[in-house]
Amino acid sequence: MAFGYMGRILHVYLDEGKLEIEQPEESFYRQYVGGSALGLYYVLHHTPAGCDPLGPENTLVLAAGVLTGVPISGQSRLTATARSPLTGAIGDSQSGGFFPAELKFAGLDAIVLHGRAESPVYLWVKDGEAELKPAGHLWGQDTAEVERIIKEELADPKVQILQAGIAGENGVRFAALISNANRANGRTGMGAVMGAKNLKAVVVRGKSRPQVADPAALKELAKWGAENFPDSDIYGMGVYGTAEVLRFQDKDGGLPTRNWSSGTFESAIKLDGSTMAESILKERDTCFACVVRCKRVVEVLEGDYVVDAVYGGPEYETLATFGSYCGIDNLEAVALANQLCNRYGMDTISCGATIAWAMDCYEKGLLTDEDTGGLKLNFGNSRVMVDLVDLIAHREGFGAVLAEGSARAAQMLGRGEELVVAVKGQELPAHMPEVKRSLALIYAVNPFGADHQSSEHDPCYSGYPDRALQLGLDDPQPNDVLNKEKVRYALTTEWLYSAMDSVTICQFVFGSAWHLYDASQLADLVQAVTGWDFSVQDLLHLGEIRLNLLRTFNAREGIDSSWDVLPKKLFQPKVGGASDGVAITLEEYESAKTSYYQLAGWDPDAGIPTRAKLEELELGWAADMLG
Amino acid sequence: VPRVTVHLGSILSKNIGRGNERRLEISLQEGGTIADLVQILKLELEPEKLLLAVNGRVARPDTVLEDGDRVHLMMPISGG
């Protein structure tokens, strides 16, 4: 068996209740490595073109990576891949926690979920043995309750559970997969895909461990990380959580406010990580074997917005989308909205941003009380914001419209399209291209819609030149330009991030800037675990494979450059703060997009992978799919 | 006289010419704050622009430092 792997991939045919183990050759693992790239291999081979994302033919892959489960920080990560019900394009989403490592311990590298069960079931995998169990009694239950019931019925409090929540059951298009009731494969609606399969949960437990080729080298890298963490730039994320950036984003004019009308929020400090740490923070939490402990656990015992610690605490993105996006500065209300998303299984980014879009429409008179069922959707109305999260998860009242996401909701209503802040139908996360210009390009071209964890952000180029140099990036550029060198930076770091989602590791612990470990150390780690001769160039090559597979899936669906379009709001000047008057220009964006396609080796007009590029990457089979 | 251990983020240590030397021992006057420390180190940055922690907890520029404190001065990250 290849080092680092369990050597087994479980195929679950839900229609027939059939379970099969596949044992790939090492050469297969060497080419696709794990996580997203491996998941895409199976999705492309098992999902027919044109399938309904919420139909039985949409194959869902849950994949760990080669590093998952080895004792070092930042490795317990899981990718979920399928066609997205939110965008219609490829869907791809990552999460941390304890489930990914336990999946390996249970003896599996990945699970490929085919078809749809006749009635609700859950998958139980223990020490390599898998079975489907009835889940009718779990249907309609909150995520924390599902955790409790399953642990009780399996008589094991240490099982790890990944589940589709109530929102996933109800086909909310941005439904998430949830583990530990507080970790999410949040983006692109993978929870809805699992719910549509009548698969309530995947439960894993095991005693196996991945074998490591060079245990001494692994131990040395782990020791280096533990010793250097207190002096690293990521130390602050442990103290403040991801919310450390909020007040600084605001000062830079980069905190999306009132549905992206402004980059500054007058009450930003009320949502900041420092405020959270001194008010509702109960404790810090972590993922398997990680020293950073960036996860927040918050609690509010009384008042209008009571929050239960079992559902964790809000990340930066969540504080922004339910906070500044909606003009809301009530931290407790935002924490409750976060809780509801974890309780019902929804992406906090798309959920908060969709509500912000509705508020913008309401403020401009495009939505009325008649549309909203009497809800006063003014910016700043925290009570209505929280109530809407509940309505969306249950698809009740106006929530049924917003459960479609902002882009589809605008289409359904025939109003508010110009206020939608989304790419390919996926709402923008809380980092503004107006002040970090390469994100204009990455948000637009990313195959699964706007995403902030798909490349390194602009300030990292000049801030960490030594680490950028490891990727061959030797010409740092200012944050507010989108020239050819910035395009090269965006694409090269997009390859790195694609590789990181395939090996699979946390993009806070590993990266090419402020992260604990740099790209060179990541390559050393892969080499230590696998025994392969592995360099930074191999990482970039892997990332290029993954990016081309994502793009191939889209091309097969007829999704081409015409989908790589920025929302209108980004071309409108922001109002107030450090980004007052700043807007992306169509000219700079179009020029960058052309450079990007050229550099990626894709068709310059259609923006899809050429046969030559796919064959160069030994992906001739993918080229055959495109004809 | 309070003596504190200062952990400097990578950009800050390079800015003041200390390269990869991230850990410093600094003495302060009684009642000295993080803002004072920033001045002593000649960081030439407003302390409000830094991410601050003392003994692993959230701190502010006016946080008074005590003997034996571990002080973290970091540039905020970009991303995540």
XYZ file of C-alpha atoms in Angstrom:
707
model
C 0.000 0.000 0.000
C 1.239 3.525 -0.778
C 2.579 5.379 2.243
C 0.184 7.994 3.625
C -2.887 6.223 2.257
C -5.276 3.621 3.546
C -5.422 2.251 -0.015
C -9.199 1.888 -0.041
C -11.970 3.926 -1.608
C -15.538 3.033 -0.709
C -18.225 3.208 -3.386
C -21.746 3.374 -1.989
C -24.595 2.612 -4.403
C -27.486 4.038 -2.459
C -30.238 2.791 -4.809
C -29.301 -0.837 -4.271
C -27.731 -0.532 -0.841
C -24.541 -1.985 -2.365
C -21.086 -1.230 -0.966
C -17.848 -1.850 -2.865
C -14.217 -1.265 -2.009
C -11.817 -0.102 -4.698
C -8.070 -0.436 -4.092
C -6.260 1.885 -6.506
C -2.652 1.445 -7.601
C -0.012 3.781 -6.176
C 0.336 5.391 -9.636
C -3.272 6.579 -9.333
C -2.579 8.190 -5.980
C 0.630 9.739 -7.317
C -1.305 11.438 -10.142
C -4.372 12.667 -8.208
C -2.975 12.606 -4.625
C -6.284 13.143 -2.811
C -8.945 15.630 -1.767
C -10.270 17.780 -4.555
C -8.204 16.388 -7.455
C -9.103 12.827 -6.538
C -12.743 13.754 -6.003
C -12.886 15.381 -9.422
C -11.557 12.225 -11.062
C -14.546 10.291 -9.705
C -17.117 13.027 -10.296
C -16.050 13.366 -13.921
C -16.170 9.599 -14.447
C -19.430 8.897 -12.618
C -21.603 11.986 -13.087
C -23.215 12.231 -16.516
C -23.177 15.594 -18.273
C -26.345 17.564 -17.783
C -27.443 15.805 -14.603
C -29.785 17.426 -12.110
C -27.586 18.569 -9.186
C -30.313 17.406 -6.810
C -30.973 14.202 -8.725
C -29.602 10.697 -8.071
C -27.061 10.859 -10.896
C -25.016 13.598 -9.218
C -22.132 11.673 -7.670
C -20.844 13.137 -4.399
C -17.278 12.424 -3.329
C -15.966 12.906 0.195
C -12.183 12.729 0.068
C -9.399 13.074 2.598
C -5.830 13.553 1.418
C -2.427 11.987 1.680
C -1.534 14.012 4.783
C -4.856 13.573 6.587
C -4.441 11.814 9.903
C -0.665 12.115 10.296
C 0.393 13.828 13.540
C 1.071 17.402 12.435
C -0.953 20.630 12.579
C -3.348 21.563 9.805
C -3.828 18.165 8.119
C -7.346 17.086 9.116
C -9.200 18.338 6.057
C -11.955 16.923 3.876
C -13.127 17.880 0.403
C -16.693 17.412 -0.816
C -17.106 17.481 -4.601
C -20.191 17.200 -6.830
C -22.179 19.314 -9.254
C -23.385 22.368 -7.332
C -27.119 22.984 -6.937
C -26.317 26.642 -6.241
C -24.339 27.356 -9.401
C -24.910 24.467 -11.800
C -21.132 24.412 -12.167
C -18.735 22.141 -10.325
C -19.124 22.270 -6.554
C -16.162 21.918 -4.232
C -15.929 22.633 -0.546
C -13.443 22.032 2.273
C -13.660 21.627 6.026
C -11.508 20.766 9.011
C -12.337 19.230 12.372
C -11.943 15.615 13.406
C -14.039 13.770 10.826
C -11.343 13.836 8.102
C -8.662 12.178 10.257
C -11.163 9.643 11.595
C -12.176 8.739 8.023
C -8.588 7.615 7.451
C -8.493 5.832 10.812
C -11.626 3.961 9.726
C -9.595 2.646 6.801
C -10.719 4.844 3.896
C -9.181 7.558 1.723
C -12.488 8.572 0.166
C -16.167 7.714 -0.184
C -17.950 7.915 -3.543
C -21.693 8.274 -3.129
C -23.796 7.125 -6.098
C -27.554 7.277 -6.589
C -30.284 7.923 -4.068
C -31.587 5.771 -1.219
C -35.271 4.910 -1.251
C -35.675 6.153 2.307
C -33.354 8.022 4.711
C -30.207 6.146 5.694
C -26.854 6.843 7.251
C -23.532 5.236 6.421
C -21.604 3.674 9.297
C -17.954 2.788 8.727
C -15.969 1.142 11.486
C -12.481 -0.286 11.050
C -12.971 -0.762 7.341
C -16.411 -2.379 7.585
C -19.294 -0.350 6.167
C -23.067 -0.640 6.404
C -26.118 1.470 5.673
C -28.466 2.000 8.595
C -31.994 3.462 8.692
C -32.120 7.187 9.428
C -35.825 7.964 9.443
C -35.585 8.865 13.114
C -32.811 11.396 12.346
C -34.672 13.184 9.547
C -35.768 16.656 10.583
C -33.506 16.716 13.623
C -31.009 19.473 14.466
C -27.343 18.660 13.890
C -26.479 18.555 17.603
C -29.400 16.222 18.245
C -28.317 13.936 15.399
C -24.835 13.836 16.971
C -26.364 12.847 20.303
C -28.683 10.164 18.930
C -26.071 8.464 16.744
C -23.443 8.409 19.496
C -25.995 6.908 21.827
C -27.257 4.239 19.438
C -23.729 3.209 18.426
C -22.700 3.372 22.080
C -19.554 5.288 21.165
C -19.115 8.966 22.045
C -16.009 9.176 19.866
C -17.562 8.458 16.463
C -17.164 11.309 13.986
C -20.253 12.389 12.069
C -20.640 14.384 8.864
C -24.248 15.241 8.135
C -26.721 17.032 5.927
C -28.833 19.227 8.171
C -32.464 20.198 7.875
C -31.495 22.699 5.155
C -29.893 19.887 3.171
C -33.044 17.802 3.528
C -35.057 20.770 2.279
C -32.863 21.407 -0.750
C -31.631 24.832 0.317
C -29.197 25.494 -2.514
C -26.412 26.632 -0.208
C -26.876 23.866 2.350
C -23.639 22.765 4.004
C -22.267 19.510 5.345
C -21.712 19.787 9.086
C -19.458 17.848 11.456
C -19.179 18.207 15.234
C -22.274 20.453 14.886
C -19.891 23.352 14.262
C -17.610 22.644 11.263
C -18.846 23.112 7.725
C -18.064 22.110 4.200
C -19.884 25.342 3.661
C -19.749 26.457 0.086
C -21.500 25.357 -3.128
C -24.409 23.443 -1.587
C -22.897 20.031 -0.905
C -25.340 19.536 1.991
C -28.242 19.752 -0.444
C -26.617 17.121 -2.663
C -26.270 14.719 0.260
C -29.783 15.456 1.493
C -31.180 14.793 -1.996
C -29.587 11.337 -1.825
C -31.612 10.566 1.304
C -28.270 10.160 3.033
C -28.524 11.855 6.412
C -24.993 11.253 7.666
C -21.680 9.492 7.299
C -20.318 8.139 10.577
C -16.725 6.913 10.959
C -14.563 5.346 13.619
C -11.372 3.318 13.478
C -8.058 2.291 14.906
C -5.950 2.221 11.730
C -3.292 4.829 11.074
C -1.683 5.835 7.778
C 1.876 4.518 7.483
C 4.589 7.124 6.972
C 7.662 6.592 4.763
C 10.040 8.706 6.832
C 8.707 9.050 10.406
C 11.818 10.914 11.588
C 11.396 13.630 8.956
C 7.687 13.952 9.811
C 8.501 14.222 13.501
C 11.091 16.906 12.783
C 8.595 18.997 10.798
C 5.926 18.615 13.497
C 8.429 19.606 16.171
C 9.541 22.627 14.131
C 5.923 23.775 13.866
C 5.194 23.392 17.558
C 8.381 25.257 18.506
C 7.960 28.078 15.995
C 4.225 28.609 16.384
C 4.599 31.167 19.233
C 6.848 33.284 17.008
C 4.791 32.864 13.852
C 2.408 35.308 12.194
C -0.456 32.860 12.620
C -0.187 33.016 16.415
C -2.695 35.890 16.465
C -5.312 33.723 14.792
C -5.231 31.503 17.843
C -5.799 34.480 20.131
C -8.401 36.336 18.075
C -9.750 33.689 15.684
C -10.209 34.532 12.028
C -12.104 37.596 13.246
C -8.704 39.193 13.928
C -8.841 40.725 10.454
C -12.216 42.448 10.756
C -11.217 45.859 12.118
C -8.158 45.950 9.852
C -10.214 45.119 6.765
C -12.499 47.968 7.801
C -9.618 50.434 8.172
C -8.370 49.446 4.707
C -11.827 50.038 3.237
C -12.155 46.327 2.570
C -15.047 45.267 4.813
C -18.116 44.746 2.593
C -20.926 46.811 4.060
C -24.623 47.112 3.249
C -24.484 44.673 0.359
C -21.168 45.960 -0.982
C -22.158 49.603 -1.216
C -19.243 50.532 1.029
C -15.992 49.069 2.297
C -16.287 50.508 5.779
C -18.753 49.906 8.589
C -19.132 52.523 11.308
C -19.662 49.860 13.986
C -17.013 47.402 12.808
C -15.297 47.244 16.190
C -18.469 45.760 17.724
C -18.020 42.696 15.504
C -14.237 42.411 15.781
C -12.372 39.431 17.204
C -11.152 41.551 20.109
C -14.738 42.371 21.114
C -15.754 38.736 20.795
C -12.805 37.625 22.924
C -13.803 40.047 25.679
C -17.539 39.346 25.601
C -19.169 36.148 24.356
C -16.113 33.920 23.828
C -16.335 30.869 26.048
C -13.293 28.949 24.860
C -11.044 28.129 21.929
C -11.339 24.917 19.958
C -9.132 23.106 17.494
C -8.982 20.461 14.792
C -7.280 17.064 15.086
C -3.623 17.475 16.193
C -3.461 21.235 15.461
C -1.599 23.690 17.715
C -3.278 26.851 16.367
C -6.686 26.505 18.044
C -8.323 29.182 15.875
C -11.882 27.929 16.319
C -14.186 30.000 18.536
C -16.780 28.713 20.963
C -19.242 31.375 22.061
C -22.116 31.411 24.494
C -24.912 33.816 25.385
C -26.993 32.668 28.338
C -29.744 35.286 28.383
C -31.320 38.130 26.437
C -32.868 38.337 22.973
C -30.249 36.161 21.315
C -29.385 33.124 23.427
C -26.497 31.156 21.907
C -25.545 27.558 22.746
C -21.814 26.768 22.856
C -22.365 23.414 21.143
C -22.639 25.208 17.794
C -19.175 26.813 18.020
C -18.724 30.447 17.106
C -18.631 32.788 14.108
C -15.656 33.117 11.760
C -14.664 36.398 10.132
C -16.731 35.644 7.036
C -19.815 35.010 9.155
C -19.354 38.177 11.207
C -19.161 40.120 7.962
C -22.002 38.503 6.031
C -24.566 38.589 8.868
C -22.978 41.753 10.281
C -21.607 44.489 8.046
C -23.193 43.117 4.830
C -26.564 43.574 6.579
C -25.615 46.775 8.420
C -25.921 44.885 11.721
C -23.584 45.474 14.664
C -25.253 43.216 17.205
C -22.627 40.541 17.866
C -25.026 38.311 19.763
C -27.518 38.342 16.882
C -24.753 37.465 14.440
C -23.604 34.658 16.750
C -27.165 33.331 16.799
C -27.372 33.445 12.993
C -24.137 31.446 12.950
C -25.658 28.963 15.364
C -28.748 28.519 13.198
C -26.584 27.859 10.133
C -24.671 25.170 12.032
C -27.851 23.787 13.557
C -29.642 23.483 10.205
C -26.598 23.039 7.967
C -26.149 26.139 5.808
C -23.267 28.150 4.369
C -23.001 31.327 6.431
C -21.498 33.281 3.534
C -24.260 32.656 0.986
C -26.962 32.835 3.655
C -25.860 36.185 5.092
C -25.069 37.652 1.680
C -28.443 36.586 0.292
C -30.222 38.291 3.197
C -28.086 41.417 2.596
C -29.150 41.371 -1.060
C -32.806 41.182 0.004
C -32.282 44.087 2.414
C -30.712 46.154 -0.359
C -33.695 45.396 -2.601
C -36.123 46.294 0.195
C -34.352 49.575 0.946
C -34.533 50.488 -2.755
C -38.208 49.556 -3.018
C -37.577 46.544 -5.261
C -39.051 44.280 -2.604
C -42.148 45.202 -0.625
C -43.871 43.948 2.506
C -46.087 41.939 0.171
C -43.049 40.056 -1.141
C -41.495 39.501 2.279
C -44.646 38.472 4.111
C -44.517 41.639 6.163
C -40.873 41.345 7.219
C -39.253 44.770 7.493
C -36.028 44.039 5.696
C -34.201 47.257 6.478
C -30.450 47.203 6.887
C -29.644 46.893 10.571
C -32.749 44.900 11.520
C -31.084 42.109 13.453
C -34.302 40.433 14.612
C -35.578 40.007 11.065
C -32.154 38.814 9.916
C -32.138 36.026 12.504
C -35.772 35.106 11.779
C -34.975 34.856 8.074
C -32.183 32.341 8.681
C -34.766 30.083 10.289
C -37.268 30.616 7.470
C -34.647 29.882 4.810
C -33.598 26.579 6.383
C -37.225 25.451 6.530
C -38.131 27.007 3.161
C -41.024 28.803 4.793
C -42.570 32.100 3.651
C -40.092 34.479 2.037
C -37.371 32.099 3.200
C -38.358 29.734 0.381
C -37.329 32.400 -2.145
C -34.029 33.191 -0.432
C -33.236 29.467 -0.087
C -32.535 29.626 -3.819
C -29.622 32.043 -3.280
C -29.562 35.681 -4.360
C -28.981 35.127 -8.085
C -31.852 32.671 -8.570
C -34.093 34.697 -6.249
C -33.550 37.764 -8.426
C -34.401 35.725 -11.523
C -37.530 34.279 -9.916
C -38.754 37.688 -8.792
C -37.603 39.484 -11.923
C -36.130 42.177 -9.716
C -32.859 43.131 -8.067
C -30.488 41.444 -10.534
C -28.289 44.540 -10.583
C -27.837 44.255 -6.809
C -26.748 40.605 -6.806
C -23.140 40.276 -5.648
C -22.282 36.801 -6.882
C -20.257 34.988 -9.531
C -21.765 31.923 -11.241
C -24.543 32.313 -8.673
C -22.290 32.000 -5.628
C -22.227 35.011 -3.317
C -18.936 36.854 -2.795
C -17.028 36.261 0.431
C -15.898 39.164 2.617
C -12.642 40.198 0.955
C -12.978 43.132 -1.410
C -11.294 43.146 -4.818
C -11.443 46.936 -4.683
C -8.538 46.863 -2.208
C -7.043 43.461 -3.130
C -7.283 43.632 -6.879
C -6.256 40.102 -7.863
C -9.423 38.860 -6.186
C -11.453 40.514 -8.977
C -9.865 38.021 -11.341
C -9.952 34.991 -9.044
C -13.551 35.568 -7.953
C -14.603 35.737 -11.605
C -12.656 32.815 -13.046
C -12.834 30.392 -10.130
C -14.714 27.363 -11.481
C -16.974 26.954 -8.437
C -17.872 30.616 -8.047
C -16.435 33.440 -5.990
C -14.040 32.128 -3.354
C -11.452 33.737 -1.084
C -9.509 30.556 -0.294
C -8.484 29.792 -3.860
C -5.374 32.002 -4.116
C -3.054 34.162 -2.030
C -4.282 37.693 -1.432
C -2.447 40.708 -2.851
C -0.709 42.074 0.286
C 1.126 38.763 0.685
C 3.190 39.330 -2.464
C 5.073 42.347 -1.128
C 4.681 41.283 2.508
C 6.364 37.893 2.179
C 8.723 38.107 -0.824
C 10.955 35.248 0.342
C 8.053 32.848 0.449
C 6.640 34.100 -2.867
C 10.055 33.442 -4.400
C 9.677 29.732 -3.644
C 6.886 29.780 -6.258
C 9.018 31.662 -8.764
C 7.239 34.930 -7.980
C 9.945 37.572 -7.899
C 8.305 40.892 -8.771
C 6.011 42.113 -5.948
C 3.224 44.464 -7.006
C 1.042 47.004 -5.167
C -2.313 45.796 -3.848
C -4.404 47.964 -6.144
C -3.093 46.920 -9.557
C -4.202 44.080 -11.813
C -1.363 43.925 -14.331
C 0.237 40.903 -16.021
C 2.534 40.191 -13.108
C -0.414 40.241 -10.724
C -2.194 37.776 -13.023
C 0.873 35.511 -12.820
C 0.751 35.835 -9.026
C -2.956 35.004 -8.969
C -2.666 31.927 -11.202
C 0.502 30.580 -9.554
C -0.938 30.870 -6.057
C -4.226 29.452 -7.359
C -2.250 26.351 -8.379
C -0.714 26.217 -4.900
C -4.102 26.544 -3.221
C -5.518 23.901 -5.566
C -2.693 21.598 -4.493
C -3.368 22.353 -0.831
C -7.015 21.350 -1.332
C -5.804 18.093 -2.824
C -3.097 16.973 -0.417
C -5.341 18.109 1.781
C -4.293 20.671 4.373
C -5.447 23.825 6.130
C -4.719 27.044 4.284
C -4.045 28.829 7.551
C -1.282 26.468 8.645
C 0.345 26.047 5.212
C 0.802 28.655 2.490
C 3.127 31.081 0.808
C 2.832 34.055 3.192
C 1.974 34.457 6.891
C 1.297 30.763 7.428
C 3.134 28.586 9.927
C 4.719 26.408 7.215
C 5.760 27.601 3.748
C 5.315 25.849 0.399
C 8.755 24.273 0.529
C 7.999 22.725 3.917
C 4.683 21.437 2.568
C 6.529 19.677 -0.261
C 8.984 18.248 2.297
C 6.041 17.004 4.335
C 4.456 15.222 1.348
C 7.848 13.655 0.645
C 8.281 12.567 4.264
C 4.844 10.941 4.356
C 4.854 9.297 0.911
C 8.515 8.660 0.179
C 8.003 10.260 -3.244
C 10.574 12.679 -4.571
C 8.351 15.753 -4.160
C 9.103 19.456 -4.700
C 7.272 22.797 -4.803
C 7.082 22.289 -8.572
C 5.221 19.031 -7.947
C 2.748 20.945 -5.794
C 2.157 23.478 -8.559
C 1.763 20.658 -11.088
C -0.820 18.957 -8.867
C -2.641 22.271 -8.492
C -2.693 22.720 -12.242
C -4.189 19.241 -12.642
C -6.938 20.048 -10.146
C -7.721 23.428 -11.709
C -7.944 21.890 -15.184
C -10.269 19.150 -13.919
C -12.569 21.731 -12.342
C -12.601 23.639 -15.585
C -13.143 20.459 -17.612
C -16.267 19.647 -15.617
C -17.633 23.107 -16.348
C -16.710 22.938 -20.030
C -18.597 19.657 -20.320
C -21.665 21.509 -19.027
C -21.197 24.284 -21.584
C -19.881 26.643 -18.940
C -17.216 28.812 -20.521
C -15.735 32.323 -20.306
C -19.207 33.857 -20.551
C -19.695 32.693 -16.931
C -16.503 34.440 -15.765
C -18.339 37.666 -15.088
C -18.058 40.057 -12.162
C -21.156 41.476 -10.467
C -22.135 44.994 -11.460
C -21.607 46.344 -7.955
C -17.851 45.857 -8.244
C -17.750 48.379 -11.070
C -19.520 51.010 -8.977
C -17.467 53.337 -6.726
C -17.598 52.469 -3.050
C -18.827 55.109 -0.632
C -16.867 56.184 2.455
C -13.719 55.070 4.241
C -10.378 54.225 2.714
C -11.953 52.797 -0.448
C -14.196 55.809 -1.067
C -14.617 56.233 -4.819
C -12.753 53.028 -5.678
C -14.172 50.665 -8.311
C -12.901 47.893 -10.544
C -12.795 48.932 -14.199
C -14.136 46.618 -16.868
C -11.035 47.319 -18.947
C -8.556 46.140 -16.327
C -10.647 43.084 -15.595
C -11.060 42.036 -19.248
C -7.352 42.522 -19.867
C -6.457 40.425 -16.813
C -8.873 37.688 -17.856
C -7.264 37.458 -21.307
C -3.789 37.215 -19.735
C -5.027 34.595 -17.302
C -6.438 32.296 -20.007
C -3.206 32.614 -21.983
C -1.036 31.842 -18.976
C -3.240 28.868 -18.050
C -2.839 27.467 -21.557
C -6.573 27.497 -22.248
C -8.582 28.529 -25.258
C -8.168 32.318 -25.258
C -11.815 32.993 -26.127
C -13.745 30.203 -24.449
C -11.442 29.950 -21.425
C -11.619 26.155 -21.423
C -8.714 23.685 -21.298
C -7.297 22.730 -24.685
C -6.575 19.118 -25.603
C -2.875 19.977 -25.711
C -2.943 21.308 -22.144
C -4.894 18.319 -20.817
C -2.595 15.839 -22.562
C 0.444 17.688 -21.207
C -1.014 17.048 -17.740
C -1.665 13.369 -18.627
C -5.396 14.031 -18.607
C -6.150 12.792 -22.110
C -9.291 11.094 -20.789
C -10.604 14.512 -19.736
C -9.878 15.909 -23.205
C -11.860 12.997 -24.675
C -14.851 14.072 -22.577
C -14.770 17.459 -24.265
C -14.717 15.883 -27.725
C 11.775 47.261 36.317
C 9.469 45.050 34.242
C 11.267 42.863 31.765
C 9.117 41.282 29.035
C 9.607 38.759 26.236
C 8.567 40.186 22.895
C 7.551 37.941 20.002
C 7.754 39.873 16.737
C 5.875 38.903 13.593
C 8.072 38.233 10.567
C 7.396 41.519 8.763
C 8.095 43.537 11.916
C 11.355 41.772 12.729
C 12.587 42.427 9.210
C 11.405 46.057 9.334
C 13.677 46.780 12.268
C 16.604 44.910 10.769
C 16.473 41.856 12.991
C 15.869 39.374 10.184
C 14.613 36.101 11.558
C 15.285 37.075 15.160
C 11.715 36.995 16.425
C 12.144 36.816 20.197
C 13.560 39.728 22.208
C 13.940 40.526 25.908
C 13.079 44.170 26.626
C 13.051 46.211 29.845
C 10.419 48.881 30.353
C 9.764 51.590 32.892
C 7.297 50.753 35.637
C 3.771 51.187 34.224
C 5.032 50.882 30.656
C 2.464 49.929 27.995
C 2.479 48.188 24.643
C 2.509 51.611 22.986
C 5.736 52.371 24.888
C 7.185 49.074 23.737
C 6.397 49.887 20.109
C 8.317 53.151 20.527
C 11.298 51.478 22.188
C 11.506 49.010 19.305
C 11.303 51.872 16.773
C 8.675 49.994 14.782
C 7.537 53.293 13.237
C 3.961 52.061 13.127
C 0.935 53.176 15.063
C 0.236 50.437 17.612
C -3.423 50.492 16.492
C -2.265 48.983 13.217
C -0.801 45.958 14.974
C -2.374 42.800 16.272
C -1.506 42.575 19.951
C -1.513 39.871 22.592
C -0.151 39.536 26.119
C 0.260 36.084 27.629
C -1.917 34.620 24.885
C -4.794 37.009 25.452
C -6.225 39.969 23.569
C -4.401 43.220 24.396
C -4.588 46.881 23.437
C -1.984 49.639 22.962
C -2.662 50.938 26.482
C -2.301 47.527 28.145
C 0.184 47.940 31.018
C 2.954 45.356 30.944
C 4.255 43.476 33.936
C 7.467 41.659 34.662
C 7.592 38.303 32.856
C 4.826 39.086 30.348
C 4.954 37.493 26.898
C 4.004 40.156 24.383
C 3.088 39.407 20.767
C 3.314 42.186 18.193
C 2.064 41.071 14.788
C 0.906 42.486 11.496
C -2.674 41.414 10.803
C -2.875 38.642 8.248
C -4.502 39.073 4.866
C -6.729 36.234 3.792
C -8.701 33.585 5.598
